Amino acid sequence: MEKNKDLVLVTGADGFIGSHLTEALLARGYRVRALAQYNSFNSWGWLDDVRSPRLEVVCGDVRDPDLCREITRGCAVIFHLAALIAIPYSYVAPDSYVDTNIRGTLNMCQAARDAGVRRIVVTSTSEVYGTARQVPIPETHPRQPQSPYSATKIGADAIAQSFYHAFGLPVVTARPFNTYGPRQSARAIIPTIITQIAAGIDEIKVGDLTPTRDFNYVEDTAAGFIALAEAEGIEGRDINIATGTEVSMAETLELIAGLMGRDVRYVVDPQRLRPASSEVNRLCGDNSLICSLTDWRPRHTLADGLRKTIEWFSCPENLAKYKTDIYNR
């Protein structure tokens, strides 16, 4: 990509990772066309407060193939992040996940092929691996669809790979592990804990605290996406964006409480538990491939990233955006 020249497209730009990626691209001098999901409130999600002469926001839906063709015109690179991502809600509405995650990716791959883009970075997820059979998890690890969400992401990955093999589409599949940071949905464990503590709650409602995760601060994840867009000769690859470390949910809760200076109790909330065979018990990613192909490295320790995250969520204006007393699927 060429700064100040290339127009890049970010789908799902109104969301958590997408908004941080959009800001990172703008900070690096790129022109960005950002797709926000259409809604009747005229909201651009987390992009509402982002202003730049190099930012063009378009509202629409990746389920519309005509819209996908329209927004890809003139773009050199596409970052495809638009997806339904909440695992608990995928148990309730799996059909909508198939429609958005699989068909939406198909629409974007077809549009990217028609537009002749130089690179499309398709977003996968560590959830496609399921519970780790080996640690750290390499890109060759078997796929284990342990939720409807992960099944649709496996399908989306396969669509992207098929376009590479069948049509030569210059696709790279980015597979971020557990990203956290400012703006994350309260359905995730870290904002769930922080927002409850910040709201003054002493008895923290949580799900299963035994699983481990590979937590990656959102600025590092965004930098990983950009590194995969800029690297030469990596088309057709699946590439983890991971730290190579793991921490349990219980340890994460204790670390957050310590950083926030609070002595809290926790109680397991049954509605926050996944079905037993659907729970991914262990995730820890092998990042040797991305480190060998690019100069990317995770820059934040978990404690460093949590301090930034706590600071953002503890701001009353930001905390007010979250319903700390209601579980968000």
PDB file of C-alpha atoms in Angstrom, residues 43-314:
ATOM      1  CA  SER A  43     -25.092   6.235  13.592  1.00  0.00           C
ATOM      2  CA  TRP A  44     -21.585   5.333  12.458  1.00  0.00           C
ATOM      3  CA  GLY A  45     -20.984   3.330  15.624  1.00  0.00           C
ATOM      4  CA  TRP A  46     -17.505   3.921  17.047  1.00  0.00           C
ATOM      5  CA  LEU A  47     -16.667   6.138  14.062  1.00  0.00           C
ATOM      6  CA  ASP A  48     -19.125   8.838  15.139  1.00  0.00           C
ATOM      7  CA  ASP A  49     -16.345  10.880  16.722  1.00  0.00           C
ATOM      8  CA  VAL A  50     -13.676  10.211  14.081  1.00  0.00           C
ATOM      9  CA  ARG A  51     -13.111  13.081  11.671  1.00  0.00           C
ATOM     10  CA  SER A  52     -10.559  13.242   8.861  1.00  0.00           C
ATOM     11  CA  PRO A  53     -10.541  14.633   5.309  1.00  0.00           C
ATOM     12  CA  ARG A  54      -9.153  11.238   4.266  1.00  0.00           C
ATOM     13  CA  LEU A  55     -12.117   9.318   5.742  1.00  0.00           C
ATOM     14  CA  GLU A  56     -15.223   8.456   3.723  1.00  0.00           C
ATOM     15  CA  VAL A  57     -17.972   6.657   5.649  1.00  0.00           C
ATOM     16  CA  VAL A  58     -20.520   4.586   3.724  1.00  0.00           C
ATOM     17  CA  CYS A  59     -23.513   2.913   5.346  1.00  0.00           C
ATOM     18  CA  GLY A  60     -24.732  -0.427   4.074  1.00  0.00           C
ATOM     19  CA  ASP A  61     -24.590  -4.182   4.603  1.00  0.00           C
ATOM     20  CA  VAL A  62     -22.192  -6.819   3.253  1.00  0.00           C
ATOM     21  CA  ARG A  63     -25.183  -9.090   2.658  1.00  0.00           C
ATOM     22  CA  ASP A  64     -25.989  -6.877  -0.346  1.00  0.00           C
ATOM     23  CA  PRO A  65     -23.770  -7.911  -3.297  1.00  0.00           C
ATOM     24  CA  ASP A  66     -24.532  -4.730  -5.267  1.00  0.00           C
ATOM     25  CA  LEU A  67     -23.411  -2.589  -2.343  1.00  0.00           C
ATOM     26  CA  CYS A  68     -20.216  -4.653  -2.043  1.00  0.00           C
ATOM     27  CA  ARG A  69     -19.377  -4.062  -5.708  1.00  0.00           C
ATOM     28  CA  GLU A  70     -20.066  -0.353  -5.342  1.00  0.00           C
ATOM     29  CA  ILE A  71     -17.856   0.248  -2.303  1.00  0.00           C
ATOM     30  CA  THR A  72     -14.871  -1.727  -3.648  1.00  0.00           C
ATOM     31  CA  ARG A  73     -14.509   0.392  -6.791  1.00  0.00           C
ATOM     32  CA  GLY A  74     -11.216   2.262  -6.806  1.00  0.00           C
ATOM     33  CA  CYS A  75      -9.854   0.479  -3.747  1.00  0.00           C
ATOM     34  CA  ALA A  76      -6.354  -0.979  -3.726  1.00  0.00           C
ATOM     35  CA  VAL A  77      -6.742  -3.000  -0.534  1.00  0.00           C
ATOM     36  CA  ILE A  78      -9.730  -4.348   1.389  1.00  0.00           C
ATOM     37  CA  PHE A  79      -9.825  -5.179   5.075  1.00  0.00           C
ATOM     38  CA  HIS A  80     -12.919  -7.338   5.519  1.00  0.00           C
ATOM     39  CA  LEU A  81     -13.941  -7.315   9.183  1.00  0.00           C
ATOM     40  CA  ALA A  82     -17.741  -7.107   8.942  1.00  0.00           C
ATOM     41  CA  ALA A  83     -19.261 -10.069  10.769  1.00  0.00           C
ATOM     42  CA  LEU A  84     -21.584 -11.182  13.523  1.00  0.00           C
ATOM     43  CA  ILE A  85     -19.205 -12.171  16.302  1.00  0.00           C
ATOM     44  CA  ALA A  86     -21.093 -12.792  19.561  1.00  0.00           C
ATOM     45  CA  ILE A  87     -20.829 -16.501  20.287  1.00  0.00           C
ATOM     46  CA  PRO A  88     -23.827 -16.705  22.694  1.00  0.00           C
ATOM     47  CA  TYR A  89     -26.142 -15.052  20.164  1.00  0.00           C
ATOM     48  CA  SER A  90     -25.043 -17.541  17.509  1.00  0.00           C
ATOM     49  CA  TYR A  91     -26.827 -20.221  19.546  1.00  0.00           C
ATOM     50  CA  VAL A  92     -30.030 -18.187  19.226  1.00  0.00           C
ATOM     51  CA  ALA A  93     -29.805 -16.962  15.616  1.00  0.00           C
ATOM     52  CA  PRO A  94     -27.426 -19.200  13.633  1.00  0.00           C
ATOM     53  CA  ASP A  95     -29.119 -18.435  10.311  1.00  0.00           C
ATOM     54  CA  SER A  96     -28.188 -14.762  10.547  1.00  0.00           C
ATOM     55  CA  TYR A  97     -24.553 -15.770  11.145  1.00  0.00           C
ATOM     56  CA  VAL A  98     -24.519 -17.885   7.997  1.00  0.00           C
ATOM     57  CA  ASP A  99     -26.016 -14.999   6.045  1.00  0.00           C
ATOM     58  CA  THR A 100     -23.603 -12.326   7.272  1.00  0.00           C
ATOM     59  CA  ASN A 101     -20.389 -14.262   7.848  1.00  0.00           C
ATOM     60  CA  ILE A 102     -20.402 -16.706   4.944  1.00  0.00           C
ATOM     61  CA  ARG A 103     -22.487 -14.948   2.315  1.00  0.00           C
ATOM     62  CA  GLY A 104     -21.060 -11.564   3.291  1.00  0.00           C
ATOM     63  CA  THR A 105     -17.542 -12.898   2.743  1.00  0.00           C
ATOM     64  CA  LEU A 106     -18.596 -14.423  -0.577  1.00  0.00           C
ATOM     65  CA  ASN A 107     -19.985 -11.044  -1.658  1.00  0.00           C
ATOM     66  CA  MET A 108     -16.790  -9.243  -0.681  1.00  0.00           C
ATOM     67  CA  CYS A 109     -14.549 -11.787  -2.440  1.00  0.00           C
ATOM     68  CA  GLN A 110     -16.608 -11.528  -5.624  1.00  0.00           C
ATOM     69  CA  ALA A 111     -16.516  -7.723  -5.435  1.00  0.00           C
ATOM     70  CA  ALA A 112     -12.761  -7.730  -4.777  1.00  0.00           C
ATOM     71  CA  ARG A 113     -12.209  -9.990  -7.781  1.00  0.00           C
ATOM     72  CA  ASP A 114     -14.296  -7.721 -10.019  1.00  0.00           C
ATOM     73  CA  ALA A 115     -12.468  -4.622  -8.754  1.00  0.00           C
ATOM     74  CA  GLY A 116      -9.011  -6.128  -9.281  1.00  0.00           C
ATOM     75  CA  VAL A 117      -7.731  -5.199  -5.819  1.00  0.00           C
ATOM     76  CA  ARG A 118      -4.094  -5.802  -4.898  1.00  0.00           C
ATOM     77  CA  ARG A 119      -4.939  -7.470  -1.598  1.00  0.00           C
ATOM     78  CA  ILE A 120      -7.971  -8.454   0.454  1.00  0.00           C
ATOM     79  CA  VAL A 121      -7.357  -9.271   4.105  1.00  0.00           C
ATOM     80  CA  VAL A 122     -10.197 -11.477   5.339  1.00  0.00           C
ATOM     81  CA  THR A 123     -10.721 -11.646   9.094  1.00  0.00           C
ATOM     82  CA  SER A 124     -10.898 -15.070  10.685  1.00  0.00           C
ATOM     83  CA  THR A 125     -10.848 -15.903  14.413  1.00  0.00           C
ATOM     84  CA  SER A 126      -8.985 -18.172  16.805  1.00  0.00           C
ATOM     85  CA  GLU A 127     -12.361 -19.758  17.568  1.00  0.00           C
ATOM     86  CA  VAL A 128     -12.023 -21.804  14.352  1.00  0.00           C
ATOM     87  CA  TYR A 129      -9.413 -23.929  16.153  1.00  0.00           C
ATOM     88  CA  GLY A 130     -11.648 -24.870  19.052  1.00  0.00           C
ATOM     89  CA  THR A 131      -9.958 -26.156  22.199  1.00  0.00           C
ATOM     90  CA  ALA A 132      -6.232 -26.436  21.573  1.00  0.00           C
ATOM     91  CA  ARG A 133      -4.912 -29.898  20.706  1.00  0.00           C
ATOM     92  CA  GLN A 134      -1.369 -28.495  20.801  1.00  0.00           C
ATOM     93  CA  VAL A 135       0.069 -25.317  22.276  1.00  0.00           C
ATOM     94  CA  PRO A 136       0.951 -22.883  20.909  1.00  0.00           C
ATOM     95  CA  ILE A 137      -1.633 -23.314  18.147  1.00  0.00           C
ATOM     96  CA  PRO A 138      -0.117 -23.170  14.629  1.00  0.00           C
ATOM     97  CA  GLU A 139      -2.045 -22.239  11.493  1.00  0.00           C
ATOM     98  CA  THR A 140      -2.075 -25.958  10.553  1.00  0.00           C
ATOM     99  CA  HIS A 141      -4.113 -26.869  13.651  1.00  0.00           C
ATOM    100  CA  PRO A 142      -7.359 -28.765  12.797  1.00  0.00           C
ATOM    101  CA  ARG A 143     -10.539 -26.688  12.583  1.00  0.00           C
ATOM    102  CA  GLN A 144     -13.097 -27.568  15.264  1.00  0.00           C
ATOM    103  CA  PRO A 145     -16.464 -25.796  14.976  1.00  0.00           C
ATOM    104  CA  GLN A 146     -17.594 -25.719  18.600  1.00  0.00           C
ATOM    105  CA  SER A 147     -20.234 -23.018  18.073  1.00  0.00           C
ATOM    106  CA  PRO A 148     -22.400 -21.865  15.165  1.00  0.00           C
ATOM    107  CA  TYR A 149     -20.267 -18.721  15.103  1.00  0.00           C
ATOM    108  CA  SER A 150     -17.013 -20.629  14.654  1.00  0.00           C
ATOM    109  CA  ALA A 151     -18.642 -22.848  12.020  1.00  0.00           C
ATOM    110  CA  THR A 152     -19.587 -19.826   9.937  1.00  0.00           C
ATOM    111  CA  LYS A 153     -16.083 -18.380  10.239  1.00  0.00           C
ATOM    112  CA  ILE A 154     -14.616 -21.689   9.078  1.00  0.00           C
ATOM    113  CA  GLY A 155     -16.987 -21.471   6.117  1.00  0.00           C
ATOM    114  CA  ALA A 156     -15.978 -17.878   5.420  1.00  0.00           C
ATOM    115  CA  ASP A 157     -12.293 -18.825   5.531  1.00  0.00           C
ATOM    116  CA  ALA A 158     -12.962 -21.625   3.052  1.00  0.00           C
ATOM    117  CA  ILE A 159     -14.768 -19.244   0.684  1.00  0.00           C
ATOM    118  CA  ALA A 160     -11.796 -16.876   0.761  1.00  0.00           C
ATOM    119  CA  GLN A 161      -9.302 -19.678   0.161  1.00  0.00           C
ATOM    120  CA  SER A 162     -11.383 -21.041  -2.712  1.00  0.00           C
ATOM    121  CA  PHE A 163     -11.228 -17.656  -4.446  1.00  0.00           C
ATOM    122  CA  TYR A 164      -7.450 -17.680  -4.088  1.00  0.00           C
ATOM    123  CA  HIS A 165      -7.102 -21.151  -5.597  1.00  0.00           C
ATOM    124  CA  ALA A 166      -9.835 -20.892  -8.232  1.00  0.00           C
ATOM    125  CA  PHE A 167      -9.432 -17.289  -9.360  1.00  0.00           C
ATOM    126  CA  GLY A 168      -6.081 -16.102  -8.053  1.00  0.00           C
ATOM    127  CA  LEU A 169      -7.702 -13.570  -5.740  1.00  0.00           C
ATOM    128  CA  PRO A 170      -4.855 -12.017  -3.685  1.00  0.00           C
ATOM    129  CA  VAL A 171      -6.341 -12.928  -0.319  1.00  0.00           C
ATOM    130  CA  VAL A 172      -4.659 -13.184   3.066  1.00  0.00           C
ATOM    131  CA  THR A 173      -6.594 -14.625   6.001  1.00  0.00           C
ATOM    132  CA  ALA A 174      -5.801 -12.807   9.242  1.00  0.00           C
ATOM    133  CA  ARG A 175      -6.567 -14.878  12.329  1.00  0.00           C
ATOM    134  CA  PRO A 176      -6.527 -12.647  15.425  1.00  0.00           C
ATOM    135  CA  PHE A 177      -6.698 -14.238  18.841  1.00  0.00           C
ATOM    136  CA  ASN A 178      -8.579 -12.632  21.716  1.00  0.00           C
ATOM    137  CA  THR A 179      -8.455  -8.892  21.099  1.00  0.00           C
ATOM    138  CA  TYR A 180      -9.363  -6.536  23.939  1.00  0.00           C
ATOM    139  CA  GLY A 181      -9.246  -2.818  24.581  1.00  0.00           C
ATOM    140  CA  PRO A 182     -11.340   0.382  24.568  1.00  0.00           C
ATOM    141  CA  ARG A 183     -14.774   0.130  22.883  1.00  0.00           C
ATOM    142  CA  GLN A 184     -15.076  -3.647  23.148  1.00  0.00           C
ATOM    143  CA  SER A 185     -18.562  -5.063  23.589  1.00  0.00           C
ATOM    144  CA  ALA A 186     -19.546  -5.858  27.158  1.00  0.00           C
ATOM    145  CA  ARG A 187     -20.296  -9.437  26.086  1.00  0.00           C
ATOM    146  CA  ALA A 188     -16.538 -10.149  26.337  1.00  0.00           C
ATOM    147  CA  ILE A 189     -14.862 -11.106  29.614  1.00  0.00           C
ATOM    148  CA  ILE A 190     -12.499  -8.145  30.065  1.00  0.00           C
ATOM    149  CA  PRO A 191     -15.047  -5.320  29.576  1.00  0.00           C
ATOM    150  CA  THR A 192     -17.588  -7.356  31.569  1.00  0.00           C
ATOM    151  CA  ILE A 193     -15.278  -7.331  34.572  1.00  0.00           C
ATOM    152  CA  ILE A 194     -14.024  -3.756  34.178  1.00  0.00           C
ATOM    153  CA  THR A 195     -17.448  -2.165  33.685  1.00  0.00           C
ATOM    154  CA  GLN A 196     -18.944  -3.924  36.705  1.00  0.00           C
ATOM    155  CA  ILE A 197     -16.052  -2.891  38.953  1.00  0.00           C
ATOM    156  CA  ALA A 198     -16.060   0.665  37.569  1.00  0.00           C
ATOM    157  CA  ALA A 199     -19.794   0.880  38.289  1.00  0.00           C
ATOM    158  CA  GLY A 200     -19.097   0.089  41.960  1.00  0.00           C
ATOM    159  CA  ILE A 201     -20.396  -3.484  41.908  1.00  0.00           C
ATOM    160  CA  ASP A 202     -18.706  -5.747  44.475  1.00  0.00           C
ATOM    161  CA  GLU A 203     -20.155  -9.087  43.328  1.00  0.00           C
ATOM    162  CA  ILE A 204     -18.987  -9.563  39.743  1.00  0.00           C
ATOM    163  CA  LYS A 205     -21.108 -11.771  37.480  1.00  0.00           C
ATOM    164  CA  VAL A 206     -19.014 -13.982  35.226  1.00  0.00           C
ATOM    165  CA  GLY A 207     -19.123 -17.184  33.207  1.00  0.00           C
ATOM    166  CA  ASP A 208     -16.631 -20.042  33.365  1.00  0.00           C
ATOM    167  CA  LEU A 209     -13.307 -18.761  34.715  1.00  0.00           C
ATOM    168  CA  THR A 210     -11.226 -21.875  33.969  1.00  0.00           C
ATOM    169  CA  PRO A 211     -10.580 -21.427  30.185  1.00  0.00           C
ATOM    170  CA  THR A 212      -7.380 -19.736  29.039  1.00  0.00           C
ATOM    171  CA  ARG A 213      -7.072 -17.123  26.323  1.00  0.00           C
ATOM    172  CA  ASP A 214      -4.335 -15.407  24.312  1.00  0.00           C
ATOM    173  CA  PHE A 215      -5.193 -11.740  24.882  1.00  0.00           C
ATOM    174  CA  ASN A 216      -3.909  -9.220  22.333  1.00  0.00           C
ATOM    175  CA  TYR A 217      -4.334  -5.467  22.848  1.00  0.00           C
ATOM    176  CA  VAL A 218      -6.402  -3.889  20.065  1.00  0.00           C
ATOM    177  CA  GLU A 219      -3.662  -1.517  18.856  1.00  0.00           C
ATOM    178  CA  ASP A 220      -1.391  -4.531  18.327  1.00  0.00           C
ATOM    179  CA  THR A 221      -4.141  -6.402  16.480  1.00  0.00           C
ATOM    180  CA  ALA A 222      -4.708  -3.402  14.185  1.00  0.00           C
ATOM    181  CA  ALA A 223      -0.974  -3.179  13.527  1.00  0.00           C
ATOM    182  CA  GLY A 224      -1.025  -6.876  12.636  1.00  0.00           C
ATOM    183  CA  PHE A 225      -3.712  -6.300  10.009  1.00  0.00           C
ATOM    184  CA  ILE A 226      -1.702  -3.500   8.434  1.00  0.00           C
ATOM    185  CA  ALA A 227       1.474  -5.590   8.443  1.00  0.00           C
ATOM    186  CA  LEU A 228      -0.366  -8.374   6.589  1.00  0.00           C
ATOM    187  CA  ALA A 229      -1.682  -5.886   4.040  1.00  0.00           C
ATOM    188  CA  GLU A 230       1.760  -4.438   3.382  1.00  0.00           C
ATOM    189  CA  ALA A 231       3.867  -7.641   3.299  1.00  0.00           C
ATOM    190  CA  GLU A 232       4.849  -8.972  -0.116  1.00  0.00           C
ATOM    191  CA  GLY A 233       4.263 -12.486  -1.398  1.00  0.00           C
ATOM    192  CA  ILE A 234       1.987 -13.848   1.324  1.00  0.00           C
ATOM    193  CA  GLU A 235      -1.185 -14.342  -0.715  1.00  0.00           C
ATOM    194  CA  GLY A 236      -3.134 -17.482   0.068  1.00  0.00           C
ATOM    195  CA  ARG A 237      -1.796 -17.759   3.625  1.00  0.00           C
ATOM    196  CA  ASP A 238      -3.688 -18.135   6.911  1.00  0.00           C
ATOM    197  CA  ILE A 239      -1.762 -16.136   9.524  1.00  0.00           C
ATOM    198  CA  ASN A 240      -2.259 -15.898  13.278  1.00  0.00           C
ATOM    199  CA  ILE A 241      -2.104 -12.556  15.073  1.00  0.00           C
ATOM    200  CA  ALA A 242      -1.278 -13.743  18.587  1.00  0.00           C
ATOM    201  CA  THR A 243       0.996 -13.067  21.541  1.00  0.00           C
ATOM    202  CA  GLY A 244       1.975 -16.682  22.165  1.00  0.00           C
ATOM    203  CA  THR A 245       0.989 -16.433  25.833  1.00  0.00           C
ATOM    204  CA  GLU A 246      -2.108 -17.573  27.703  1.00  0.00           C
ATOM    205  CA  VAL A 247      -3.870 -16.580  30.897  1.00  0.00           C
ATOM    206  CA  SER A 248      -6.955 -18.008  32.580  1.00  0.00           C
ATOM    207  CA  MET A 249     -10.158 -16.038  33.012  1.00  0.00           C
ATOM    208  CA  ALA A 250      -9.708 -16.273  36.798  1.00  0.00           C
ATOM    209  CA  GLU A 251      -6.187 -14.835  36.594  1.00  0.00           C
ATOM    210  CA  THR A 252      -7.497 -12.078  34.326  1.00  0.00           C
ATOM    211  CA  LEU A 253     -10.174 -11.137  36.851  1.00  0.00           C
ATOM    212  CA  GLU A 254      -7.613 -11.009  39.674  1.00  0.00           C
ATOM    213  CA  LEU A 255      -5.251  -8.867  37.594  1.00  0.00           C
ATOM    214  CA  ILE A 256      -8.000  -6.396  36.673  1.00  0.00           C
ATOM    215  CA  ALA A 257      -9.238  -6.135  40.269  1.00  0.00           C
ATOM    216  CA  GLY A 258      -5.678  -5.512  41.434  1.00  0.00           C
ATOM    217  CA  LEU A 259      -5.065  -2.819  38.826  1.00  0.00           C
ATOM    218  CA  MET A 260      -8.346  -1.155  39.795  1.00  0.00           C
ATOM    219  CA  GLY A 261      -7.555  -1.417  43.507  1.00  0.00           C
ATOM    220  CA  ARG A 262     -10.730  -3.290  44.376  1.00  0.00           C
ATOM    221  CA  ASP A 263     -11.410  -6.347  46.506  1.00  0.00           C
ATOM    222  CA  VAL A 264     -14.309  -8.029  44.728  1.00  0.00           C
ATOM    223  CA  ARG A 265     -16.147 -11.326  44.791  1.00  0.00           C
ATOM    224  CA  TYR A 266     -17.405 -13.175  41.763  1.00  0.00           C
ATOM    225  CA  VAL A 267     -20.450 -15.290  41.126  1.00  0.00           C
ATOM    226  CA  VAL A 268     -21.044 -17.555  38.147  1.00  0.00           C
ATOM    227  CA  ASP A 269     -24.051 -16.399  36.139  1.00  0.00           C
ATOM    228  CA  PRO A 270     -25.600 -19.440  34.366  1.00  0.00           C
ATOM    229  CA  GLN A 271     -26.697 -17.415  31.348  1.00  0.00           C
ATOM    230  CA  ARG A 272     -23.038 -16.540  30.688  1.00  0.00           C
ATOM    231  CA  LEU A 273     -21.991 -20.198  30.415  1.00  0.00           C
ATOM    232  CA  ARG A 274     -21.576 -21.886  27.040  1.00  0.00           C
ATOM    233  CA  PRO A 275     -22.874 -25.432  26.536  1.00  0.00           C
ATOM    234  CA  ALA A 276     -20.187 -27.736  27.938  1.00  0.00           C
ATOM    235  CA  SER A 277     -18.988 -29.188  24.628  1.00  0.00           C
ATOM    236  CA  SER A 278     -19.105 -25.751  23.006  1.00  0.00           C
ATOM    237  CA  GLU A 279     -16.714 -24.080  25.438  1.00  0.00           C
ATOM    238  CA  VAL A 280     -13.223 -23.545  24.039  1.00  0.00           C
ATOM    239  CA  ASN A 281     -11.070 -24.451  27.032  1.00  0.00           C
ATOM    240  CA  ARG A 282      -7.650 -23.368  25.866  1.00  0.00           C
ATOM    241  CA  LEU A 283      -6.344 -20.873  23.313  1.00  0.00           C
ATOM    242  CA  CYS A 284      -2.721 -19.863  22.878  1.00  0.00           C
ATOM    243  CA  GLY A 285      -1.522 -18.874  19.420  1.00  0.00           C
ATOM    244  CA  ASP A 286       1.744 -19.550  17.637  1.00  0.00           C
ATOM    245  CA  ASN A 287       2.882 -16.187  16.206  1.00  0.00           C
ATOM    246  CA  SER A 288       6.092 -17.416  14.598  1.00  0.00           C
ATOM    247  CA  LEU A 289       4.665 -17.153  11.062  1.00  0.00           C
ATOM    248  CA  ILE A 290       3.611 -13.498  11.224  1.00  0.00           C
ATOM    249  CA  CYS A 291       6.885 -12.653  12.977  1.00  0.00           C
ATOM    250  CA  SER A 292       8.855 -14.338  10.188  1.00  0.00           C
ATOM    251  CA  LEU A 293       6.885 -12.727   7.351  1.00  0.00           C
ATOM    252  CA  THR A 294       6.623  -9.184   8.775  1.00  0.00           C
ATOM    253  CA  ASP A 295       8.231  -6.945  11.380  1.00  0.00           C
ATOM    254  CA  TRP A 296       5.091  -7.180  13.550  1.00  0.00           C
ATOM    255  CA  ARG A 297       5.486  -7.922  17.242  1.00  0.00           C
ATOM    256  CA  PRO A 298       2.999  -7.457  20.102  1.00  0.00           C
ATOM    257  CA  ARG A 299       3.991  -4.179  21.798  1.00  0.00           C
ATOM    258  CA  HIS A 300       1.794  -4.365  24.895  1.00  0.00           C
ATOM    259  CA  THR A 301       2.014  -6.688  27.866  1.00  0.00           C
ATOM    260  CA  LEU A 302      -1.346  -7.764  29.272  1.00  0.00           C
ATOM    261  CA  ALA A 303      -0.898  -5.423  32.238  1.00  0.00           C
ATOM    262  CA  ASP A 304      -0.020  -2.485  29.956  1.00  0.00           C
ATOM    263  CA  GLY A 305      -3.036  -3.082  27.740  1.00  0.00           C
ATOM    264  CA  LEU A 306      -5.356  -3.553  30.700  1.00  0.00           C
ATOM    265  CA  ARG A 307      -4.249  -0.236  32.214  1.00  0.00           C
ATOM    266  CA  LYS A 308      -5.201   1.567  28.996  1.00  0.00           C
ATOM    267  CA  THR A 309      -8.468  -0.354  28.796  1.00  0.00           C
ATOM    268  CA  ILE A 310      -9.371   0.352  32.425  1.00  0.00           C
ATOM    269  CA  GLU A 311      -8.612   4.055  31.963  1.00  0.00           C
ATOM    270  CA  TRP A 312     -10.979   4.255  28.980  1.00  0.00           C
ATOM    271  CA  PHE A 313     -13.843   2.302  30.550  1.00  0.00           C
ATOM    272  CA  SER A 314     -13.489   4.180  33.855  1.00  0.00           C
TER     273      SER A 314
END
